[in-house]
Coordinates of C-alpha atoms and ligand atoms in Angstrom, one line a residue:
X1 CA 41.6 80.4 8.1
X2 CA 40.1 80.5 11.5
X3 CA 38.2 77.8 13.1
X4 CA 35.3 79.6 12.8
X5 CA 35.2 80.0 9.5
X6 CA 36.5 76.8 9.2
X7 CA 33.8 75.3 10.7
X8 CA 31.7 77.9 8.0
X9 CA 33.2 76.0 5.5
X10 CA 32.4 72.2 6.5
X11 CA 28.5 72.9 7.3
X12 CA 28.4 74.2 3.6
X13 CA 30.0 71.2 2.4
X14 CA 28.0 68.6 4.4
X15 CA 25.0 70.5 3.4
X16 CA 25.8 70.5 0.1
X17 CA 27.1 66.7 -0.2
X18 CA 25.4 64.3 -2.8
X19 CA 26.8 60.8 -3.6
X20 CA 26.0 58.5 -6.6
X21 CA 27.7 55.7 -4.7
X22 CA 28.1 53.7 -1.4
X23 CA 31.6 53.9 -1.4
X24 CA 31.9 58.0 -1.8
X25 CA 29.2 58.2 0.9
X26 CA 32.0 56.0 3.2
X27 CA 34.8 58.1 2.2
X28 CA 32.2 61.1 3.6
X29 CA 31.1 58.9 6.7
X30 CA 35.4 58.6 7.6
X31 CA 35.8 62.2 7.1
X32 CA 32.9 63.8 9.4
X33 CA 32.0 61.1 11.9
X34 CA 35.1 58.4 12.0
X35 CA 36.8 58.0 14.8
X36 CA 39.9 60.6 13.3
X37 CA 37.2 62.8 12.1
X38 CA 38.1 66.3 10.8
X39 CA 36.0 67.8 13.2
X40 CA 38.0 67.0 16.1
X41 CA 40.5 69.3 15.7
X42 CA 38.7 72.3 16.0
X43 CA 37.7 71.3 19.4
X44 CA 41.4 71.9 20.5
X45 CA 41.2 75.4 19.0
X46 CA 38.5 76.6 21.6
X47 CA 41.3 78.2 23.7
X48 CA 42.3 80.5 20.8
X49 CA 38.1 81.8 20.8
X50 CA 37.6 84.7 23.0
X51 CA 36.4 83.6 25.9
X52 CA 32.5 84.5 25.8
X53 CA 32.1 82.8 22.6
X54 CA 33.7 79.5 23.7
X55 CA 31.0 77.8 24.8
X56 CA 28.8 79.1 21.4
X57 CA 31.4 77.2 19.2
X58 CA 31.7 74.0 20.9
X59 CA 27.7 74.2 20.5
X60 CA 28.2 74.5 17.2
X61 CA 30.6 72.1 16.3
X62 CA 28.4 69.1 17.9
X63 CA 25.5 71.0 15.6
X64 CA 27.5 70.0 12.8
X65 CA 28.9 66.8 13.9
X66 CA 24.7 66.5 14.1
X67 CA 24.1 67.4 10.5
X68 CA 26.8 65.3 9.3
X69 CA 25.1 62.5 11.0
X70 CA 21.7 63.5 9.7
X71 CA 22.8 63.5 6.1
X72 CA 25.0 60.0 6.1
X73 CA 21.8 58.5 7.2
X74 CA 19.4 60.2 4.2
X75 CA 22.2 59.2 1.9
X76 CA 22.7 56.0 3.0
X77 CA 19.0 54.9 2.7
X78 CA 18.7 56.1 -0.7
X79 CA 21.3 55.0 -2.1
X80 CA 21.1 51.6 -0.4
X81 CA 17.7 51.3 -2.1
X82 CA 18.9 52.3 -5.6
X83 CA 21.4 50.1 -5.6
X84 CA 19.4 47.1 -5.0
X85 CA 17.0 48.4 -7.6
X86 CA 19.9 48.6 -10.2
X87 CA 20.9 45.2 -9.8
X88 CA 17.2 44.1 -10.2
X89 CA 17.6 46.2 -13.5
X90 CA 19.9 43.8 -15.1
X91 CA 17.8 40.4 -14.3
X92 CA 16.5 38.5 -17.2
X93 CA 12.9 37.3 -15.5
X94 CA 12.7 34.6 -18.7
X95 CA 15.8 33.0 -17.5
X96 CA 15.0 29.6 -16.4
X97 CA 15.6 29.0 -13.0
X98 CA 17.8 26.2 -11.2
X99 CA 15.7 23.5 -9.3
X100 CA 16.8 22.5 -6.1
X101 CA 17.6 18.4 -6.4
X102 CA 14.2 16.7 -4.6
X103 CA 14.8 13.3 -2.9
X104 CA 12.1 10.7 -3.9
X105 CA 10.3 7.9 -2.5
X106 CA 12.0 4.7 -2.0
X107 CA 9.4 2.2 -4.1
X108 CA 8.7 -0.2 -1.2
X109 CA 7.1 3.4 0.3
X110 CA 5.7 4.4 -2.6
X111 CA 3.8 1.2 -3.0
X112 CA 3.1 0.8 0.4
X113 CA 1.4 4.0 0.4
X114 CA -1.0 2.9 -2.7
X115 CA -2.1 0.1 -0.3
X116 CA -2.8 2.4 2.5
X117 CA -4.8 4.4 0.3
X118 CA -6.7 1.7 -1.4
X119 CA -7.7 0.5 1.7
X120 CA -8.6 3.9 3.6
X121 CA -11.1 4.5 1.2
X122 CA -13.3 1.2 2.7
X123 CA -12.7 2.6 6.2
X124 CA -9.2 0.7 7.1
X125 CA -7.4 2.6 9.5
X126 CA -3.7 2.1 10.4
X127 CA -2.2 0.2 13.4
X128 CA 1.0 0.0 13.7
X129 CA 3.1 -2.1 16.7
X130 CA 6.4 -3.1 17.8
X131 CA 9.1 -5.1 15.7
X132 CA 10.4 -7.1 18.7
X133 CA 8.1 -9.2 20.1
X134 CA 7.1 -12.0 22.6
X135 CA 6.5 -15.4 21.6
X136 CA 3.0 -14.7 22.4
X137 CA 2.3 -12.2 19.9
X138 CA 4.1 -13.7 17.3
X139 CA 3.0 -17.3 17.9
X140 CA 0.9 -18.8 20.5
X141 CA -2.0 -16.2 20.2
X142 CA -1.7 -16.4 16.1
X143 CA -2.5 -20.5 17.0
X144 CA 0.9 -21.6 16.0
X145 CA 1.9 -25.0 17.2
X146 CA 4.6 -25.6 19.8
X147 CA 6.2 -27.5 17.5
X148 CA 5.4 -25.6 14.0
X149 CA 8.5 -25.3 11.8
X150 CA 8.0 -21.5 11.7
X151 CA 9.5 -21.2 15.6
X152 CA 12.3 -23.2 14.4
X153 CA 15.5 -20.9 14.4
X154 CA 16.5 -21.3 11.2
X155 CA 12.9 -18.9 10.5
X156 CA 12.9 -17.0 13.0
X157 CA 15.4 -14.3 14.6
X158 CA 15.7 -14.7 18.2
X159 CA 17.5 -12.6 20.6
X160 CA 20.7 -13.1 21.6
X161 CA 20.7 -15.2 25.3
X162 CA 16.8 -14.9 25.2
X163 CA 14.5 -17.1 23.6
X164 CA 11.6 -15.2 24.1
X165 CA 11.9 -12.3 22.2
X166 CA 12.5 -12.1 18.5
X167 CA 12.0 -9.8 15.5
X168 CA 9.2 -9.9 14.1
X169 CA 8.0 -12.9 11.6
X170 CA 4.8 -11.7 10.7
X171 CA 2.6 -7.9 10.9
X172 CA 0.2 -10.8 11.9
X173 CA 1.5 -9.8 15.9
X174 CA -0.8 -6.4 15.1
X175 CA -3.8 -8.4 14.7
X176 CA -3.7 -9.9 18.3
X177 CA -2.0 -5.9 19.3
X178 CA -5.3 -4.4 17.8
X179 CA -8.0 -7.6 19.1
X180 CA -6.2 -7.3 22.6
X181 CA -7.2 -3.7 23.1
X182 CA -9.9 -2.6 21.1
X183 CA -13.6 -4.6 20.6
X184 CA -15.3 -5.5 17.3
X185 CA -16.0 -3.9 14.7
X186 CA -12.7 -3.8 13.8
X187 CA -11.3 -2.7 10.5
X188 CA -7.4 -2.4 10.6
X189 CA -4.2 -2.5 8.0
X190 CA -1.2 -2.5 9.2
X191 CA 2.2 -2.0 7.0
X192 CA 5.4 -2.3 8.2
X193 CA 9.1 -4.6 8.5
X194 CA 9.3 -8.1 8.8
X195 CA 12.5 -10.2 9.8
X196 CA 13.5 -13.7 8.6
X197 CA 16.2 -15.7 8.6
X198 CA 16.5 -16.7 5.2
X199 CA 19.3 -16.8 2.3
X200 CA 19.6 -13.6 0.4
X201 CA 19.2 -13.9 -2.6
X202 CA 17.9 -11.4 -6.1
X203 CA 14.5 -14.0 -4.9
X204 CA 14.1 -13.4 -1.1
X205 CA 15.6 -11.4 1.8
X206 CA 16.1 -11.5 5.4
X207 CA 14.0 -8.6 5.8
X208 CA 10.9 -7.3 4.3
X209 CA 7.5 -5.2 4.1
X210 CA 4.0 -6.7 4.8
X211 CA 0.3 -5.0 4.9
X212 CA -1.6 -6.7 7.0
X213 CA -5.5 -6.6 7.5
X214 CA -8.0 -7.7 9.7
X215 CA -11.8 -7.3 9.8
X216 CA -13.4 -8.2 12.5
X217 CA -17.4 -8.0 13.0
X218 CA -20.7 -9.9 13.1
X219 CA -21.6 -12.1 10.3
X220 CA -18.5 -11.6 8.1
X221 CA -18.6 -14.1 5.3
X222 CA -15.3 -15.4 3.1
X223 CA -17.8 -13.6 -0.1
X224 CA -16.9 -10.3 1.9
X225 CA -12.8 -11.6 2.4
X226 CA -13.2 -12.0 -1.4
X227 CA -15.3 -8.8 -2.8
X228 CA -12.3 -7.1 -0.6
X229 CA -9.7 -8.3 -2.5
X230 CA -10.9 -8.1 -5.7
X231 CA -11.8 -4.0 -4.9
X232 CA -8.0 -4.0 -3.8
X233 CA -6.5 -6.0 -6.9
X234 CA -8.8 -3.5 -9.1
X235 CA -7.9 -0.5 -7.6
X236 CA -4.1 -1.7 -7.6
X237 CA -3.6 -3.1 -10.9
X238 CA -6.6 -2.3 -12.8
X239 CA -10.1 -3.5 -13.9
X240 CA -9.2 -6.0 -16.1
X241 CA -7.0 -7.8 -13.4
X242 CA -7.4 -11.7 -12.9
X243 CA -7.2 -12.8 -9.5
X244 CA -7.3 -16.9 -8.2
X245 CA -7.9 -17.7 -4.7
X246 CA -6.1 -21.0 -4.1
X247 CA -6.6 -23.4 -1.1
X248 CA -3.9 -23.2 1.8
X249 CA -2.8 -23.4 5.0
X250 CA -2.0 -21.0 7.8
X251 CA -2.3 -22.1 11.7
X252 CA -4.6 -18.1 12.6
X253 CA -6.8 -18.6 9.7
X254 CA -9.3 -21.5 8.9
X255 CA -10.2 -21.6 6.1
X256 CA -7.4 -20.2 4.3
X257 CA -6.4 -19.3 0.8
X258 CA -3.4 -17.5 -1.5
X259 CA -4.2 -14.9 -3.7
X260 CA -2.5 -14.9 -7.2
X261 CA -2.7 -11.8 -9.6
X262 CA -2.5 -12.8 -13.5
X263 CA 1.3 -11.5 -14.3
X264 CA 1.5 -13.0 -18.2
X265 CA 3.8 -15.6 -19.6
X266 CA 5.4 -12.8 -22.6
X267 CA 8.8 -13.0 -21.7
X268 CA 11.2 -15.2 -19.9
X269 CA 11.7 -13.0 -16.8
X270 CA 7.7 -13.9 -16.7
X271 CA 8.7 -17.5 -16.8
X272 CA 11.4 -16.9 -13.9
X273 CA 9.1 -14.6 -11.9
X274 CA 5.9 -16.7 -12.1
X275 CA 7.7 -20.2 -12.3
X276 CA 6.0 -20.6 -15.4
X277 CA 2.6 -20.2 -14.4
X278 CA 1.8 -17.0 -15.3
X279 CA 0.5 -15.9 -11.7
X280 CA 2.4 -14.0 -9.1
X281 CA 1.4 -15.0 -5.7
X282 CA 0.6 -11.3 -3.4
X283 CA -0.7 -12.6 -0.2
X284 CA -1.9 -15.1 2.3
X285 CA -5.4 -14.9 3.8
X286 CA -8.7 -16.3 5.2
X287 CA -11.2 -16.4 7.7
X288 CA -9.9 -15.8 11.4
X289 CA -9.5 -18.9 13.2
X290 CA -11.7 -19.0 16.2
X291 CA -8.9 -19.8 18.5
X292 CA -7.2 -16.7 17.6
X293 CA -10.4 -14.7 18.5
X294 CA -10.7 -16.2 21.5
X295 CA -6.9 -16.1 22.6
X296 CA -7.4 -12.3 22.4
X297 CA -10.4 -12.3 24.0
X298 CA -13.4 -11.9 21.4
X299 CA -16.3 -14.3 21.5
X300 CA -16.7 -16.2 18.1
X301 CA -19.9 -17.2 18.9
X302 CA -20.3 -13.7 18.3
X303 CA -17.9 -12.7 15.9
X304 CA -16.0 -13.7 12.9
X305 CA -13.6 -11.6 10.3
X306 CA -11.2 -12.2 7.6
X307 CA -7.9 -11.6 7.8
X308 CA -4.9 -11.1 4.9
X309 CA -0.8 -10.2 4.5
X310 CA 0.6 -9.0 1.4
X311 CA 4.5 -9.0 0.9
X312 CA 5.4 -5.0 -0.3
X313 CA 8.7 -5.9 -2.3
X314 CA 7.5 -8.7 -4.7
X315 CA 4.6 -5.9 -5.7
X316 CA 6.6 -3.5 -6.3
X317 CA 9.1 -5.4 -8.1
X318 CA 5.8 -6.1 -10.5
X319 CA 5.0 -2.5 -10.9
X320 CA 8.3 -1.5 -11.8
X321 CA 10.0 -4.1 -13.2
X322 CA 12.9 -5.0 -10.7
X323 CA 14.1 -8.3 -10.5
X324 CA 16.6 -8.1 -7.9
X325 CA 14.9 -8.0 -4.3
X326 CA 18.2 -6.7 -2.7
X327 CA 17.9 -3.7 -4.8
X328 CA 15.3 -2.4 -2.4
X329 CA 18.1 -2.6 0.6
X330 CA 21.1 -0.9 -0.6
X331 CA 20.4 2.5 -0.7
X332 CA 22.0 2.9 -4.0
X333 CA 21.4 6.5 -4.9
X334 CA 21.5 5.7 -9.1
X335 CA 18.4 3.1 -8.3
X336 CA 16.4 5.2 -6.1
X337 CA 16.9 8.4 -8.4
X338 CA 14.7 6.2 -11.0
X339 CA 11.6 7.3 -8.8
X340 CA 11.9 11.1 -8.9
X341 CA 8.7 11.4 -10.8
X342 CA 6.7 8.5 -10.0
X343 CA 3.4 10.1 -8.4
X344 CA 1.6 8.4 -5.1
Ligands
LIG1 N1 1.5 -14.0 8.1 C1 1.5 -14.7 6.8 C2 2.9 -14.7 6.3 O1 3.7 -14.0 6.7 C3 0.6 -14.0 5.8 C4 -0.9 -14.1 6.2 C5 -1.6 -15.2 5.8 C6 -1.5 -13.1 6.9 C7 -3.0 -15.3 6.1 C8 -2.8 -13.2 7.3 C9 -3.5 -14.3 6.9 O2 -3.4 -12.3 8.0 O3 -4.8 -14.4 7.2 O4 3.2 -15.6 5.4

């Protein structure tokens, strides 16, 4: 056969090509446009073409080097197409699907966050400070003694060659942050990690989570410290929750009280918990000491507020029913699975 009619021969089959499959159409893509196409050799059989017609078949070999081309790209988008609609064909759309796993909250977060919220909705906004802190912040200005057995080492975490600076005791420090920069009214919480140097143990732990809160404006009366806490012990634990303010002592707050929330005395992890009282104490408060207004420069003669800090762990260990503290520090993946589905 001669090239000519050769050539004849593979337009009619390139024209004529239909595939029902990606891989035929490849065996089709090898044979016209690979880089050993079959095309090429006829290119070396111009010198047997008479010589006015040469440059009219080399023409017309690129024209069907062209169609070739043409037609593996048609084919190739249909078919690509059809086969992603055949393998929709076989899905079974009432399958169930597989759920990606979801990390959860960690319950000193979750609770936390409850608190937050609680407190949002009377107009508390978040502050939030440093957990290293000067002696000033986390002592003197909060009207703690020189000599008060809190600043003693074995309470406190001071740094290394500088006894100065140490971790955090309190979220008190955000009080005198917050009265340091900003001027009454003040209505602040403020969660976060507190350090103490205390024997672990399934009761206490060297560190912690407070919320702290401070209100700060004119005529602020312990009735409003108290309607504030029993809207927060309602909100938290429900309507019929008891609460019991009991006298006490704190060096930034005069007068000052403990809050207790009724826990029951049902079973003996009640007993244990509650020391056999039946209340659970949440938090220290009271009425801001006017030295502490004034070391943070806020006339009391003007102003007075209430100020309280809750401990995070022992309420959550209420709402969920841990009783080992340390739980809340190990990471252990099989104990913070458990809260998956608990909802903020
Ligand atoms: N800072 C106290 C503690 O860690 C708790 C506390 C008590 C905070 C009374 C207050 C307060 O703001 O008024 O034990």
């Amino acid at each position: 056969m001669d090239a000519i009619s050769q050539l004849q021969e593979y337009r009619l089959e390139i024209e004529n090509a239909n595939f029902e499959n990606l891989t035929d159409l490849e065996d089709f893509r090898i044979k016209f446009l690979g880089s050993k196409n079959i095309l090429k050799p006829l290119f070396s059989q111009i010198k047997n073409i008479a010589p006015e017609h040469r440059k009219d078949f080399g023409q017309q070999i690129n024209a069907v080097k062209g169609l070739a081309e043409d037609k593996y790209q048609s084919l190739l988008k249909t078919l690509s197409s059809k086969e992603i609609k055949d393998s929709f064909s076989n899905l079974d759309l009432t399958r169930p699907g597989t759920t990606e796993a979801l990390g959860s909250q960690h319950p000193v977060s979750i609770v936390m966050q409850r608190i937050i919220d609680i407190f949002s909705r009377i107009g508390f906004s978040i502050a939030s400070n440093r957990e290293i802190e000067d002696e000033w912040h986390n002592f003197t200005a909060l009207n703690t003694p020189e000599n008060h057995p809190a600043r003693d080492m074995t309470d406190t975490y001071y740094l290394k060659n500088d006894w100065t600076r140490m971790l955090r005791s309190q979220t008190s420090t955000v009080q005198v942050h917050v009265m340091e920069n900003q001027n009454p009214p003040i209505r602040i919480i403020s969660p976060g990690r507190v350090y103490r140097n205390e024997t672990v143990s399934s009761r206490s732990h060297c560190q912690f989570h407070q919320v702290e809160g401070l209100y700060i404006d004119k005529d602020v009366s312990f009735v409003d410290l108290k309607n504030t806490l029993l809207y927060f012990a309602k909100e938290m634990y429900g309507n019929d929750v008891k609460i019991r303010l009991r006298p006490s002592y704190f060096p930034f707050t005069e007068p000052s009280a403990e809050m207790d929330v009724y826990w029951g005395l049902e079973t003996e992890a009640d007993y244990r918990i509650t020391k056999g009282t039946g209340w659970l104490e949440i938090m220290g408060c009271g009425m801001v000491d006017p030295n502490v207004l004034r070391n943070c420069g806020i006339d009391p003669d003007e102003y007075s507020g209430f100020a309280f800090g809750m401990g995070i762990e022992r309420q959550a260990m209420r709402m969920f029913g841990i009783t080992d503290i340390r739980m809340f520090f190990e990471n252990d993946v099989r104990f913070l699975n458990q809260f998956r589905s608990v909802n903020i």
